[in-house]
Structures are given as structure tokens and as C-alpha cells.
Amino acid sequence: QVQLVESGGGLVQAGGSLRLSCAASGSIFRLNAMGWYRQALGTQRELVAFITSGGSTNYADSVKGRFTISRDNAKNTVYLQMNSLKREDTAVYYCKVVNAYGVNYWGEGTLVTVST
């Protein structure tokens, strides 16, 4: 079993920055893709960004140029640097990792609130 611990969420003013972290522990064989999703109130969960084991990245159009995903394989940790935050970025952010067998693991979520 893999445990994911997210941190870094909170309240920030529009235009500000936050950095989310997600550390994986437990029965880690090899982590392939790692990513961040978000779910705003009353909406479906959506992909924000993901990064492959080789370092290739993909972003939702709404965050391109503002968010940066990165990973530290030695620490089994994925990060999401969020800059120029907007009110519409307010959501619960979830970390997801996929192991070498294609099994998905989800974090419990961290709340990001952007005030105007």
C-alpha cells in the first residue's frame, strides 16, 4: 500500500503563490506518473498537471504558464508551484501517483482558497 501526504494548501490573495507537496511512502515499487487534480465545489475533479517518470509534463490549459509541476524521485515527492493565483483556482487539490503496475493512489486532498 502507498500513502500520500499532501501539504502546502491554504489561503492566499489573488496574484499570490503557493507550493503544494505530495510525499509518497509505503510499499513503493516504482512510481510512474505523478500528478495533481483539483475539484471545486459543485464541479467534477479535473486534471491540473502531471509528470512522467522521465520528466515529461502536461498541464491543463487554464494553468499553463502559471503552474509548474516537478518531482524528486529520491524523495518520492511531487510538487506543484502555483503562481499568479486566481479566484477560480480555489479548489481541493489532490495528488495522484501511478505505480509500475498501473495502480492509482490518491491523496486526501489539500484546500487552496484564493481570495480577491
Short mmCIF file of C-alpha atoms in Angstrom, two decimals:
data_model
loop_
_atom_site.label_atom_id
_atom_site.label_comp_id
_atom_site.label_asym_id
_atom_site.label_seq_id
_atom_site.Cartn_x
_atom_site.Cartn_y
_atom_site.Cartn_z
CA GLN A 1 0.00 0.00 0.00
CA VAL A 2 1.12 3.54 -0.75
CA GLN A 3 0.36 6.51 1.44
CA LEU A 4 0.33 10.04 0.11
CA VAL A 5 0.71 13.07 2.35
CA GLU A 6 -0.12 16.43 0.82
CA SER A 7 0.86 19.79 2.25
CA GLY A 8 1.09 23.42 1.27
CA GLY A 9 -2.52 24.40 0.80
CA GLY A 10 -4.04 27.43 2.44
CA LEU A 11 -5.49 30.87 1.94
CA VAL A 12 -3.78 33.27 -0.44
CA GLN A 13 -4.72 36.52 -2.11
CA ALA A 14 -5.25 36.66 -5.84
CA GLY A 15 -1.93 37.10 -7.61
CA GLY A 16 -0.08 35.25 -4.88
CA SER A 17 1.74 31.93 -4.88
CA LEU A 18 1.57 28.59 -3.12
CA ARG A 19 3.63 25.44 -3.39
CA LEU A 20 1.97 22.09 -2.87
CA SER A 21 3.91 18.97 -1.95
CA CYS A 22 2.91 15.33 -2.01
CA ALA A 23 5.17 12.73 -0.44
CA ALA A 24 4.62 9.05 -1.15
CA SER A 25 5.59 6.34 1.31
CA GLY A 26 4.88 2.70 1.96
CA SER A 27 5.10 -0.15 -0.49
CA ILE A 28 6.61 1.85 -3.30
CA PHE A 29 7.94 -0.29 -6.08
CA ARG A 30 8.35 2.30 -8.73
CA LEU A 31 6.26 5.36 -9.33
CA ASN A 32 5.46 6.26 -12.88
CA ALA A 33 3.24 9.26 -13.47
CA MET A 34 2.59 11.67 -10.63
CA GLY A 35 0.06 14.40 -10.85
CA TRP A 36 -2.29 16.91 -9.34
CA TYR A 37 -6.03 17.16 -9.78
CA ARG A 38 -8.47 19.61 -8.31
CA GLN A 39 -12.13 19.75 -7.51
CA ALA A 40 -14.01 22.95 -6.90
CA LEU A 41 -17.32 22.97 -5.09
CA GLY A 42 -20.05 21.56 -7.29
CA THR A 43 -17.73 20.52 -10.08
CA GLN A 44 -16.03 17.35 -11.22
CA ARG A 45 -12.44 16.56 -10.41
CA GLU A 46 -10.15 17.76 -13.16
CA LEU A 47 -6.55 17.24 -14.11
CA VAL A 48 -4.25 20.14 -13.30
CA ALA A 49 -0.86 18.74 -14.25
CA PHE A 50 1.08 15.51 -14.39
CA ILE A 51 4.68 14.50 -14.80
CA THR A 52 6.01 11.19 -16.06
CA SER A 53 8.90 9.24 -14.63
CA GLY A 54 11.00 10.66 -17.45
CA GLY A 55 10.11 14.21 -16.59
CA SER A 56 7.62 14.97 -19.36
CA THR A 57 4.87 17.27 -18.20
CA ASN A 58 1.33 18.14 -19.22
CA TYR A 59 -0.87 20.96 -17.97
CA ALA A 60 -4.47 21.97 -18.14
CA ASP A 61 -4.89 24.97 -20.40
CA SER A 62 -6.22 27.02 -17.50
CA VAL A 63 -2.94 26.78 -15.59
CA LYS A 64 -0.35 26.83 -18.37
CA GLY A 65 2.27 29.48 -17.74
CA ARG A 66 1.26 29.86 -14.09
CA PHE A 67 1.75 26.42 -12.53
CA THR A 68 4.83 24.22 -12.62
CA ILE A 69 4.92 20.57 -11.67
CA SER A 70 8.13 18.87 -10.63
CA ARG A 71 9.24 15.72 -8.84
CA ASP A 72 12.06 14.49 -6.69
CA ASN A 73 12.39 10.78 -7.34
CA ALA A 74 14.81 10.28 -4.47
CA LYS A 75 12.17 11.58 -2.09
CA ASN A 76 9.16 10.12 -3.94
CA THR A 77 7.69 13.59 -3.85
CA VAL A 78 5.82 15.66 -6.40
CA TYR A 79 5.44 19.42 -6.19
CA LEU A 80 3.10 21.96 -7.71
CA GLN A 81 4.30 25.55 -7.77
CA MET A 82 1.32 27.79 -8.28
CA ASN A 83 1.89 31.42 -9.24
CA SER A 84 -0.42 34.24 -10.23
CA LEU A 85 -3.27 32.51 -8.47
CA LYS A 86 -6.80 33.41 -9.46
CA ARG A 87 -10.07 33.10 -7.63
CA GLU A 88 -11.06 30.30 -9.99
CA ASP A 89 -8.10 28.25 -8.76
CA THR A 90 -9.92 27.78 -5.47
CA ALA A 91 -10.44 24.05 -5.00
CA VAL A 92 -9.35 20.98 -3.14
CA TYR A 93 -6.15 19.76 -4.76
CA TYR A 94 -5.48 16.03 -4.87
CA CYS A 95 -2.26 14.26 -5.54
CA LYS A 96 -2.31 11.07 -7.60
CA VAL A 97 0.50 8.66 -8.30
CA VAL A 98 0.59 5.62 -10.54
CA ASN A 99 2.92 2.76 -9.79
CA ALA A 100 4.66 0.46 -12.24
CA TYR A 101 1.67 -1.90 -12.23
CA GLY A 102 -0.73 0.86 -13.21
CA VAL A 103 -2.33 1.12 -9.79
CA ASN A 104 -3.54 4.60 -8.87
CA TYR A 105 -3.17 6.06 -5.42
CA TRP A 106 -4.85 9.26 -4.27
CA GLY A 107 -4.08 11.67 -1.50
CA GLU A 108 -6.77 13.02 0.77
CA GLY A 109 -6.62 16.50 -0.68
CA THR A 110 -5.48 19.92 0.44
CA LEU A 111 -7.65 23.02 0.22
CA VAL A 112 -6.47 26.05 -1.71
CA THR A 113 -8.52 29.19 -1.29
CA VAL A 114 -7.78 32.28 -3.35
CA SER A 115 -9.33 35.49 -2.09
CA THR A 116 -9.91 38.67 -4.02
#
